[in-house]
PDB file of C-alpha atoms in Angstrom:
ATOM      1  CA  MET A1396      60.756  12.065 -52.052  1.00 86.00           C
ATOM      2  CA  THR A1397      60.475  11.938 -48.775  1.00 93.00           C
ATOM      3  CA  SER A1398      62.886  10.703 -46.162  1.00 97.00           C
ATOM      4  CA  HIS A1399      62.501   8.810 -43.176  1.00 98.00           C
ATOM      5  CA  ALA A1400      64.048   8.068 -39.660  1.00 98.00           C
ATOM      6  CA  LEU A1401      63.628   6.689 -37.164  1.00 98.00           C
ATOM      7  CA  VAL A1402      65.821   6.821 -34.288  1.00 98.00           C
ATOM      8  CA  LEU A1403      65.458   3.845 -31.353  1.00 98.00           C
ATOM      9  CA  GLY A1404      67.541   5.177 -28.106  1.00 98.00           C
ATOM     10  CA  GLY A1405      68.941   3.314 -24.916  1.00 97.00           C
ATOM     11  CA  GLY A1406      67.510   2.185 -22.297  1.00 95.00           C
ATOM     12  CA  GLY A1407      68.276  -1.982 -20.858  1.00 93.00           C
ATOM     13  CA  PRO A1408      66.489  -4.871 -21.475  1.00 93.00           C
ATOM     14  CA  VAL A1409      63.525  -2.729 -19.740  1.00 95.00           C
ATOM     15  CA  GLY A1410      63.705   0.457 -23.445  1.00 96.00           C
ATOM     16  CA  ILE A1411      63.776  -3.514 -25.179  1.00 95.00           C
ATOM     17  CA  GLY A1412      60.109  -4.417 -24.198  1.00 96.00           C
ATOM     18  CA  TRP A1413      58.718  -0.771 -24.525  1.00 97.00           C
ATOM     19  CA  GLU A1414      60.291  -0.353 -27.394  1.00 98.00           C
ATOM     20  CA  ALA A1415      58.811  -2.964 -29.143  1.00 97.00           C
ATOM     21  CA  GLY A1416      55.380  -2.448 -27.850  1.00 98.00           C
ATOM     22  CA  ILE A1417      55.611   0.895 -29.032  1.00 98.00           C
ATOM     23  CA  ILE A1418      56.182  -0.185 -32.112  1.00 98.00           C
ATOM     24  CA  LYS A1419      53.936  -2.723 -32.225  1.00 98.00           C
ATOM     25  CA  GLY A1420      51.166  -0.376 -30.722  1.00 98.00           C
ATOM     26  CA  LEU A1421      51.833   1.662 -34.160  1.00 98.00           C
ATOM     27  CA  ASP A1422      51.980  -1.030 -36.865  1.00 98.00           C
ATOM     28  CA  ASP A1423      48.600  -1.873 -35.084  1.00 97.00           C
ATOM     29  CA  GLN A1424      47.906   2.019 -36.089  1.00 96.00           C
ATOM     30  CA  GLY A1425      48.700   1.466 -39.730  1.00 97.00           C
ATOM     31  CA  ILE A1426      52.206   3.800 -38.643  1.00 97.00           C
ATOM     32  CA  HIS A1427      54.560   1.630 -40.182  1.00 97.00           C
ATOM     33  CA  LEU A1428      58.299   3.006 -38.404  1.00 97.00           C
ATOM     34  CA  ALA A1429      59.840  -0.377 -39.566  1.00 95.00           C
ATOM     35  CA  ASP A1430      60.158   1.381 -42.712  1.00 96.00           C
ATOM     36  CA  ALA A1431      62.040   3.652 -42.099  1.00 98.00           C
ATOM     37  CA  ASP A1432      64.880   4.745 -44.946  1.00 98.00           C
ATOM     38  CA  LEU A1433      67.384   5.582 -42.603  1.00 98.00           C
ATOM     39  CA  ILE A1434      67.245   2.661 -38.207  1.00 98.00           C
ATOM     40  CA  VAL A1435      69.888   4.633 -35.431  1.00 98.00           C
ATOM     41  CA  GLY A1436      70.384   2.303 -32.777  1.00 98.00           C
ATOM     42  CA  THR A1437      71.701   3.180 -29.177  1.00 98.00           C
ATOM     43  CA  SER A1438      72.198  -0.211 -26.957  1.00 97.00           C
ATOM     44  CA  ALA A1439      68.488  -1.092 -26.396  1.00 96.00           C
ATOM     45  CA  GLY A1440      67.822   0.654 -29.212  1.00 97.00           C
ATOM     46  CA  SER A1441      70.433  -1.104 -31.769  1.00 97.00           C
ATOM     47  CA  ALA A1442      69.314  -4.415 -30.845  1.00 95.00           C
ATOM     48  CA  VAL A1443      65.827  -2.721 -31.466  1.00 97.00           C
ATOM     49  CA  GLY A1444      66.406  -1.201 -34.428  1.00 97.00           C
ATOM     50  CA  THR A1445      68.007  -4.679 -35.410  1.00 97.00           C
ATOM     51  CA  GLN A1446      65.668  -6.619 -35.477  1.00 96.00           C
ATOM     52  CA  ILE A1447      63.293  -5.043 -37.217  1.00 96.00           C
ATOM     53  CA  ALA A1448      66.019  -3.601 -39.912  1.00 97.00           C
ATOM     54  CA  SER A1449      66.016  -7.494 -40.866  1.00 96.00           C
ATOM     55  CA  GLY A1450      62.261  -7.615 -41.497  1.00 95.00           C
ATOM     56  CA  VAL A1451      61.652  -8.930 -38.168  1.00 95.00           C
ATOM     57  CA  THR A1452      57.890  -7.079 -38.008  1.00 96.00           C
ATOM     58  CA  PRO A1453      56.552  -5.410 -34.805  1.00 96.00           C
ATOM     59  CA  ALA A1454      54.089  -8.340 -33.991  1.00 96.00           C
ATOM     60  CA  VAL A1455      57.308 -11.452 -34.135  1.00 95.00           C
ATOM     61  CA  LEU A1456      59.040  -8.919 -31.880  1.00 94.00           C
ATOM     62  CA  PHE A1457      56.423  -8.432 -29.158  1.00 94.00           C
ATOM     63  CA  GLU A1458      55.821 -11.533 -29.534  1.00 93.00           C
ATOM     64  CA  GLU A1459      59.409 -12.265 -29.288  1.00 87.00           C
ATOM     65  CA  GLN A1460      60.019  -9.714 -26.371  1.00 85.00           C
ATOM     66  CA  LEU A1461      57.483 -11.328 -23.615  1.00 81.00           C
ATOM     67  CA  ALA A1462      59.097 -15.252 -24.524  1.00 82.00           C
ATOM     68  CA  GLN A1463      61.950 -14.281 -23.716  1.00 72.00           C
ATOM     69  CA  VAL A1464      61.284 -13.308 -19.827  1.00 63.00           C
ATOM     70  CA  GLU A1465      59.739 -16.729 -20.464  1.00 57.00           C
ATOM     71  CA  SER A1466      62.546 -18.087 -21.053  1.00 52.00           C
ATOM     72  CA  GLU A1467      65.675 -20.031 -19.036  1.00 43.00           C
ATOM     73  CA  THR A1468      68.146 -18.526 -20.386  1.00 45.00           C
ATOM     74  CA  LYS A1469      67.202 -14.747 -20.827  1.00 53.00           C
ATOM     75  CA  MET A1470      69.702 -12.200 -19.961  1.00 60.00           C
ATOM     76  CA  GLU A1471      72.125 -12.018 -16.859  1.00 68.00           C
ATOM     77  CA  PHE A1472      74.092  -9.318 -16.077  1.00 77.00           C
ATOM     78  CA  THR A1473      76.493  -8.651 -13.127  1.00 82.00           C
ATOM     79  CA  PRO A1474      77.971  -5.034 -11.893  1.00 90.00           C
ATOM     80  CA  ASP A1475      81.032  -3.896 -10.281  1.00 92.00           C
ATOM     81  CA  LEU A1476      79.284  -1.929  -7.576  1.00 93.00           C
ATOM     82  CA  PRO A1477      82.357   0.091  -6.914  1.00 94.00           C
ATOM     83  CA  ALA A1478      82.802   1.141 -10.659  1.00 94.00           C
ATOM     84  CA  LEU A1479      78.684   1.734 -10.785  1.00 92.00           C
ATOM     85  CA  VAL A1480      79.041   4.144  -8.190  1.00 93.00           C
ATOM     86  CA  ALA A1481      82.764   5.652  -9.270  1.00 95.00           C
ATOM     87  CA  ILE A1482      80.642   5.777 -14.012  1.00 94.00           C
ATOM     88  CA  GLY A1483      77.957   7.114 -12.277  1.00 91.00           C
ATOM     89  CA  GLU A1484      79.526   9.706 -10.834  1.00 90.00           C
ATOM     90  CA  LEU A1485      80.987  10.650 -14.608  1.00 91.00           C
ATOM     91  CA  TRP A1486      78.010   9.692 -16.983  1.00 89.00           C
ATOM     92  CA  VAL A1487      75.142  11.978 -16.080  1.00 79.00           C
ATOM     93  CA  GLY A1488      72.938  11.030 -18.770  1.00 63.00           C
ATOM     94  CA  GLY A1489      74.922  11.705 -21.503  1.00 61.00           C
ATOM     95  CA  LEU A1490      74.821  15.787 -21.056  1.00 65.00           C
ATOM     96  CA  HIS A1491      78.304  17.481 -21.657  1.00 71.00           C
ATOM     97  CA  VAL A1492      80.146  13.564 -21.643  1.00 86.00           C
ATOM     98  CA  SER A1493      82.897  15.249 -23.525  1.00 93.00           C
ATOM     99  CA  GLN A1494      85.296  12.568 -24.787  1.00 95.00           C
ATOM    100  CA  ASP A1495      88.201  13.218 -21.979  1.00 95.00           C
ATOM    101  CA  VAL A1496      84.938  11.639 -19.623  1.00 95.00           C
ATOM    102  CA  ARG A1497      83.549   8.710 -21.675  1.00 96.00           C
ATOM    103  CA  ALA A1498      88.103   7.161 -21.908  1.00 97.00           C
ATOM    104  CA  GLU A1499      87.514   8.292 -17.748  1.00 96.00           C
ATOM    105  CA  ILE A1500      83.837   5.486 -18.433  1.00 97.00           C
ATOM    106  CA  GLY A1501      86.067   3.416 -19.592  1.00 97.00           C
ATOM    107  CA  ALA A1502      89.143   2.918 -18.092  1.00 97.00           C
ATOM    108  CA  LEU A1503      86.937   2.236 -15.388  1.00 97.00           C
ATOM    109  CA  ALA A1504      84.738  -0.205 -18.075  1.00 97.00           C
ATOM    110  CA  ILE A1505      87.817  -1.888 -18.516  1.00 96.00           C
ATOM    111  CA  ASN A1506      88.587  -2.747 -15.205  1.00 95.00           C
ATOM    112  CA  ALA A1507      84.931  -3.107 -13.984  1.00 95.00           C
ATOM    113  CA  LYS A1508      84.643  -7.283 -12.695  1.00 95.00           C
ATOM    114  CA  THR A1509      81.504  -8.098 -14.887  1.00 94.00           C
ATOM    115  CA  GLY A1510      80.445 -11.119 -16.732  1.00 89.00           C
ATOM    116  CA  GLU A1511      82.468 -13.038 -19.463  1.00 93.00           C
ATOM    117  CA  GLU A1512      82.550 -11.408 -23.007  1.00 95.00           C
ATOM    118  CA  GLN A1513      81.875 -13.844 -25.757  1.00 94.00           C
ATOM    119  CA  ALA A1514      79.372 -15.516 -23.442  1.00 92.00           C
ATOM    120  CA  TRP A1515      77.771 -11.738 -24.095  1.00 93.00           C
ATOM    121  CA  ILE A1516      78.981 -11.645 -27.303  1.00 94.00           C
ATOM    122  CA  ALA A1517      76.978 -14.932 -27.798  1.00 92.00           C
ATOM    123  CA  THR A1518      73.401 -13.798 -26.562  1.00 89.00           C
ATOM    124  CA  PHE A1519      73.330 -11.672 -29.450  1.00 89.00           C
ATOM    125  CA  ARG A1520      74.484 -14.599 -32.102  1.00 87.00           C
ATOM    126  CA  THR A1521      71.542 -16.374 -31.598  1.00 84.00           C
ATOM    127  CA  SER A1522      69.243 -14.014 -31.382  1.00 85.00           C
ATOM    128  CA  LEU A1523      69.846 -12.440 -34.496  1.00 90.00           C
ATOM    129  CA  PRO A1524      67.494 -13.352 -37.342  1.00 89.00           C
ATOM    130  CA  SER A1525      70.751 -13.877 -40.017  1.00 91.00           C
ATOM    131  CA  PRO A1526      74.467 -12.687 -38.396  1.00 93.00           C
ATOM    132  CA  ASP A1527      74.068 -10.156 -41.907  1.00 96.00           C
ATOM    133  CA  TRP A1528      74.235  -6.982 -42.166  1.00 97.00           C
ATOM    134  CA  PRO A1529      70.296  -5.851 -42.822  1.00 97.00           C
ATOM    135  CA  ASP A1530      70.249  -3.997 -46.651  1.00 95.00           C
ATOM    136  CA  ARG A1531      67.925  -1.664 -44.574  1.00 94.00           C
ATOM    137  CA  ARG A1532      70.186   1.298 -43.791  1.00 97.00           C
ATOM    138  CA  LEU A1533      71.427   0.034 -39.991  1.00 98.00           C
ATOM    139  CA  LEU A1534      73.348   3.054 -37.982  1.00 98.00           C
ATOM    140  CA  ILE A1535      74.637   1.162 -34.504  1.00 98.00           C
ATOM    141  CA  THR A1536      76.480   3.463 -31.949  1.00 98.00           C
ATOM    142  CA  GLY A1537      79.773   2.828 -29.558  1.00 98.00           C
ATOM    143  CA  VAL A1538      81.743   4.215 -27.858  1.00 98.00           C
ATOM    144  CA  ASP A1539      86.091   3.200 -28.058  1.00 98.00           C
ATOM    145  CA  VAL A1540      86.956   2.526 -23.715  1.00 98.00           C
ATOM    146  CA  SER A1541      90.732   3.769 -23.821  1.00 98.00           C
ATOM    147  CA  THR A1542      89.884   7.093 -26.332  1.00 98.00           C
ATOM    148  CA  GLY A1543      86.891   7.503 -25.463  1.00 97.00           C
ATOM    149  CA  GLU A1544      86.305   7.814 -29.166  1.00 97.00           C
ATOM    150  CA  PHE A1545      82.471   7.689 -30.338  1.00 97.00           C
ATOM    151  CA  MET A1546      82.848   4.854 -33.141  1.00 98.00           C
ATOM    152  CA  VAL A1547      79.084   4.549 -35.745  1.00 98.00           C
ATOM    153  CA  TRP A1548      78.824   0.898 -37.034  1.00 98.00           C
ATOM    154  CA  ASP A1549      77.013   0.512 -40.723  1.00 98.00           C
ATOM    155  CA  ARG A1550      76.788  -2.638 -43.453  1.00 97.00           C
ATOM    156  CA  THR A1551      79.764  -0.800 -44.598  1.00 97.00           C
ATOM    157  CA  SER A1552      82.136  -1.370 -41.433  1.00 97.00           C
ATOM    158  CA  GLY A1553      83.606  -4.423 -42.464  1.00 97.00           C
ATOM    159  CA  VAL A1554      82.346  -5.653 -38.116  1.00 98.00           C
ATOM    160  CA  LYS A1555      80.534  -8.099 -37.225  1.00 97.00           C
ATOM    161  CA  LEU A1556      77.196  -7.450 -35.804  1.00 98.00           C
ATOM    162  CA  GLU A1557      76.674  -9.731 -33.341  1.00 97.00           C
ATOM    163  CA  LEU A1558      79.855  -7.378 -32.111  1.00 98.00           C
ATOM    164  CA  ALA A1559      78.357  -3.427 -33.131  1.00 98.00           C
ATOM    165  CA  ILE A1560      75.633  -4.349 -31.032  1.00 97.00           C
ATOM    166  CA  ALA A1561      76.817  -5.973 -27.897  1.00 97.00           C
ATOM    167  CA  ALA A1562      79.576  -3.296 -27.538  1.00 98.00           C
ATOM    168  CA  SER A1563      76.091  -1.271 -27.860  1.00 98.00           C
ATOM    169  CA  CYS A1564      74.571  -2.671 -25.109  1.00 96.00           C
ATOM    170  CA  SER A1565      77.848  -3.050 -22.952  1.00 97.00           C
ATOM    171  CA  VAL A1566      76.988  -0.211 -20.377  1.00 96.00           C
ATOM    172  CA  PRO A1567      79.354  -0.025 -18.925  1.00 97.00           C
ATOM    173  CA  GLY A1568      80.638  -1.059 -15.191  1.00 96.00           C
ATOM    174  CA  ILE A1569      78.088  -3.557 -16.290  1.00 95.00           C
ATOM    175  CA  LEU A1570      78.186  -5.937 -18.927  1.00 95.00           C
ATOM    176  CA  PRO A1571      82.194  -6.364 -20.029  1.00 96.00           C
ATOM    177  CA  PRO A1572      83.563  -3.922 -23.035  1.00 97.00           C
ATOM    178  CA  VAL A1573      83.128  -5.621 -26.414  1.00 98.00           C
ATOM    179  CA  THR A1574      86.847  -6.638 -28.197  1.00 98.00           C
ATOM    180  CA  ILE A1575      86.594  -5.598 -32.347  1.00 98.00           C
ATOM    181  CA  ASP A1576      89.679  -5.065 -34.093  1.00 96.00           C
ATOM    182  CA  GLY A1577      91.836  -4.848 -31.290  1.00 96.00           C
ATOM    183  CA  HIS A1578      89.796  -2.122 -29.913  1.00 97.00           C
ATOM    184  CA  ARG A1579      87.003  -2.853 -27.315  1.00 98.00           C
ATOM    185  CA  PHE A1580      83.842  -1.204 -26.587  1.00 98.00           C
ATOM    186  CA  MET A1581      80.793  -0.137 -25.167  1.00 98.00           C
ATOM    187  CA  ASP A1582      77.675   1.470 -25.117  1.00 96.00           C
ATOM    188  CA  GLY A1583      76.697   3.813 -27.685  1.00 94.00           C
ATOM    189  CA  GLY A1584      74.617   5.219 -25.016  1.00 95.00           C
ATOM    190  CA  VAL A1585      78.175   7.458 -23.005  1.00 96.00           C
ATOM    191  CA  ARG A1586      79.089   9.824 -26.353  1.00 95.00           C
ATOM    192  CA  SER A1587      74.352  10.682 -25.859  1.00 95.00           C
ATOM    193  CA  VAL A1588      72.171   7.053 -25.089  1.00 94.00           C
ATOM    194  CA  SER A1589      69.832   8.874 -28.495  1.00 96.00           C
ATOM    195  CA  ASN A1590      72.888   9.621 -30.414  1.00 97.00           C
ATOM    196  CA  ALA A1591      69.198  10.949 -32.935  1.00 97.00           C
ATOM    197  CA  ASP A1592      71.519  14.239 -33.907  1.00 97.00           C
ATOM    198  CA  LEU A1593      72.733  10.888 -37.360  1.00 98.00           C
ATOM    199  CA  ALA A1594      69.672  11.430 -38.402  1.00 98.00           C
ATOM    200  CA  LYS A1595      70.617  14.471 -39.918  1.00 97.00           C
ATOM    201  CA  GLY A1596      69.233  15.660 -43.454  1.00 96.00           C
ATOM    202  CA  TYR A1597      66.518  13.534 -43.105  1.00 98.00           C
ATOM    203  CA  ASP A1598      62.437  15.423 -42.914  1.00 98.00           C
ATOM    204  CA  ARG A1599      60.277  12.355 -41.289  1.00 98.00           C
ATOM    205  CA  VAL A1600      62.699  11.994 -37.892  1.00 98.00           C
ATOM    206  CA  VAL A1601      60.188   9.882 -35.025  1.00 98.00           C
ATOM    207  CA  VAL A1602      62.977   9.174 -32.450  1.00 98.00           C
ATOM    208  CA  ILE A1603      61.545   6.197 -29.392  1.00 98.00           C
ATOM    209  CA  ALA A1604      63.791   7.103 -25.975  1.00 98.00           C
ATOM    210  CA  PRO A1605      63.287   5.109 -23.133  1.00 97.00           C
ATOM    211  CA  SER A1606      65.418   7.446 -20.671  1.00 95.00           C
ATOM    212  CA  GLY A1607      64.596  11.309 -20.420  1.00 94.00           C
ATOM    213  CA  SER A1608      61.277  10.835 -19.021  1.00 94.00           C
ATOM    214  CA  ALA A1609      61.202   9.531 -15.403  1.00 94.00           C
ATOM    215  CA  ASP A1610      62.417  11.902 -12.471  1.00 93.00           C
ATOM    216  CA  ASN A1611      65.930  11.678 -11.551  1.00 91.00           C
ATOM    217  CA  PRO A1612      69.227  13.374 -12.675  1.00 90.00           C
ATOM    218  CA  PHE A1613      69.901  10.795 -15.784  1.00 91.00           C
ATOM    219  CA  ASP A1614      66.436  11.179 -16.737  1.00 92.00           C
ATOM    220  CA  ARG A1615      66.479  15.445 -16.336  1.00 92.00           C
ATOM    221  CA  ASN A1616      70.612  15.566 -18.324  1.00 91.00           C
ATOM    222  CA  THR A1617      69.560  12.282 -21.381  1.00 93.00           C
ATOM    223  CA  LEU A1618      66.130  14.981 -22.173  1.00 94.00           C
ATOM    224  CA  LEU A1619      68.048  17.902 -22.235  1.00 93.00           C
ATOM    225  CA  GLN A1620      70.453  16.262 -24.415  1.00 94.00           C
ATOM    226  CA  LEU A1621      68.491  15.744 -26.564  1.00 96.00           C
ATOM    227  CA  GLU A1622      66.293  18.603 -27.105  1.00 96.00           C
ATOM    228  CA  GLU A1623      69.266  20.347 -28.203  1.00 95.00           C
ATOM    229  CA  GLU A1624      69.895  16.434 -30.614  1.00 96.00           C
ATOM    230  CA  THR A1625      65.939  17.649 -32.270  1.00 97.00           C
ATOM    231  CA  GLN A1626      66.267  21.378 -32.565  1.00 97.00           C
ATOM    232  CA  THR A1627      69.371  20.849 -34.354  1.00 96.00           C
ATOM    233  CA  LEU A1628      66.784  18.312 -36.119  1.00 98.00           C
ATOM    234  CA  ARG A1629      64.228  20.239 -36.703  1.00 98.00           C
ATOM    235  CA  ASP A1630      66.709  23.494 -37.597  1.00 97.00           C
ATOM    236  CA  GLY A1631      67.533  21.707 -40.810  1.00 97.00           C
ATOM    237  CA  GLY A1632      64.978  21.544 -41.603  1.00 97.00           C
ATOM    238  CA  SER A1633      63.371  17.755 -39.868  1.00 97.00           C
ATOM    239  CA  THR A1634      59.903  17.154 -39.063  1.00 97.00           C
ATOM    240  CA  VAL A1635      60.936  15.808 -35.586  1.00 98.00           C
ATOM    241  CA  GLU A1636      58.386  13.709 -32.790  1.00 98.00           C
ATOM    242  CA  VAL A1637      60.116  12.076 -29.941  1.00 98.00           C
ATOM    243  CA  VAL A1638      58.541   9.462 -27.920  1.00 98.00           C
ATOM    244  CA  LEU A1639      58.799   9.016 -23.997  1.00 98.00           C
ATOM    245  CA  PRO A1640      57.641   6.830 -21.914  1.00 98.00           C
ATOM    246  CA  ASP A1641      53.993   8.448 -20.532  1.00 97.00           C
ATOM    247  CA  ALA A1642      53.105   8.033 -16.580  1.00 97.00           C
ATOM    248  CA  GLU A1643      51.775   4.210 -16.527  1.00 97.00           C
ATOM    249  CA  ALA A1644      54.868   3.533 -19.028  1.00 97.00           C
ATOM    250  CA  LEU A1645      57.826   4.498 -16.458  1.00 96.00           C
ATOM    251  CA  ALA A1646      55.755   3.177 -13.201  1.00 96.00           C
ATOM    252  CA  ALA A1647      55.101  -0.614 -15.542  1.00 94.00           C
ATOM    253  CA  SER A1648      58.974  -0.129 -16.413  1.00 95.00           C
ATOM    254  CA  GLY A1649      60.295  -0.727 -12.547  1.00 93.00           C
ATOM    255  CA  PRO A1650      63.003   0.810 -11.302  1.00 91.00           C
ATOM    256  CA  ASN A1651      65.948  -0.340 -12.903  1.00 90.00           C
ATOM    257  CA  ARG A1652      65.887  -0.389 -16.438  1.00 90.00           C
ATOM    258  CA  MET A1653      68.118  -4.106 -16.286  1.00 89.00           C
ATOM    259  CA  ASP A1654      65.558  -6.041 -14.386  1.00 89.00           C
ATOM    260  CA  MET A1655      64.031  -8.507 -16.909  1.00 88.00           C
ATOM    261  CA  ALA A1656      60.999  -9.078 -14.067  1.00 89.00           C
ATOM    262  CA  PHE A1657      59.728  -5.312 -15.268  1.00 93.00           C
ATOM    263  CA  LEU A1658      60.306  -6.077 -19.069  1.00 93.00           C
ATOM    264  CA  ARG A1659      56.486  -6.975 -19.559  1.00 93.00           C
ATOM    265  CA  PRO A1660      55.175  -4.401 -17.971  1.00 95.00           C
ATOM    266  CA  ALA A1661      57.107  -1.968 -20.176  1.00 96.00           C
ATOM    267  CA  ALA A1662      56.163  -3.997 -23.376  1.00 96.00           C
ATOM    268  CA  GLU A1663      52.631  -3.813 -22.109  1.00 96.00           C
ATOM    269  CA  ALA A1664      52.331  -0.563 -21.508  1.00 97.00           C
ATOM    270  CA  GLY A1665      54.253   0.653 -24.472  1.00 97.00           C
ATOM    271  CA  LEU A1666      51.820  -0.915 -26.671  1.00 97.00           C
ATOM    272  CA  ARG A1667      48.592   1.248 -24.240  1.00 97.00           C
ATOM    273  CA  GLN A1668      50.787   4.466 -25.195  1.00 98.00           C
ATOM    274  CA  ALA A1669      51.041   3.664 -28.967  1.00 98.00           C
ATOM    275  CA  THR A1670      47.102   4.260 -29.232  1.00 96.00           C
ATOM    276  CA  ALA A1671      47.145   7.225 -27.325  1.00 96.00           C
ATOM    277  CA  ILE A1672      50.332   8.947 -29.213  1.00 97.00           C
ATOM    278  CA  ALA A1673      48.881   7.427 -33.104  1.00 97.00           C
ATOM    279  CA  GLY A1674      46.743  10.913 -33.903  1.00 96.00           C
ATOM    280  CA  GLN A1675      50.445  12.939 -33.370  1.00 96.00           C
ATOM    281  CA  ILE A1676      53.607  10.548 -34.658  1.00 97.00           C
ATOM    282  CA  ARG A1677      51.086   9.552 -38.066  1.00 97.00           C
ATOM    283  CA  ALA A1678      51.114  13.540 -38.623  1.00 95.00           C
ATOM    284  CA  ALA A1679      55.210  13.614 -37.789  1.00 95.00           C
ATOM    285  CA  TRP A1680      54.759  10.092 -40.033  1.00 96.00           C
ATOM    286  CA  GLN A1681      53.212  10.423 -42.742  1.00 91.00           C
ATOM    287  CA  GLY A1682      51.875  14.242 -42.584  1.00 78.00           C
TER     288      GLY A1682
END
């Protein structure tokens, strides 16, 4: 039997909107990525992946993202700008960010003056369709701020789902690290913005990556790492298709992927882009 994996990369709230648009648009074309045997979620992708793995339909997911833009309780971010500058000098999209460098980023993250941890976690507690891990295989990534160790959580890990998502989305210097079993964790994208290599062994893999097509050092390095990861998958026999924002989606996403004002335009751009790429994704997903 052919196995399918969906990899959802990081890209802030704007990336969540664009991913939701892509997934709904493809679903409208009869390409049901939500049926994947494995879903890998990093940062923004962990939030989207949890929703669809839990049975939220692509249409509902899309509408919920647009509704969030109108909500008075939408997420707010309190970056520590000096810490963010220092982190940016170390974190250049994941390429060659060793465990030791990840620990350096973690030290900056733990001391950054960002928002309150419990308030951050609560934003996910209230948005989950269920507090329990879904039955569908879902992997959520994070990084230990003290050691730089890469972590992958699933339903067998004994970690609350809301904590895993909050940790995976905890962008260092912008959001507080999340405490799990006495350790604190930050964004899984510090290791790789997509972590596509976790889909190793699956026959057909689609990667939806909000980061990687902009003309800046972070995205260029992100793309190089993603290309390395997907080549490893192909060398192992997987059919792989990568979806990056096209020019229209990039323009709609604005200069800052954390800016909620661009979530709706990005989601609508993703919906339009899905129509253009449906043929190639159908070939990769359905054969």
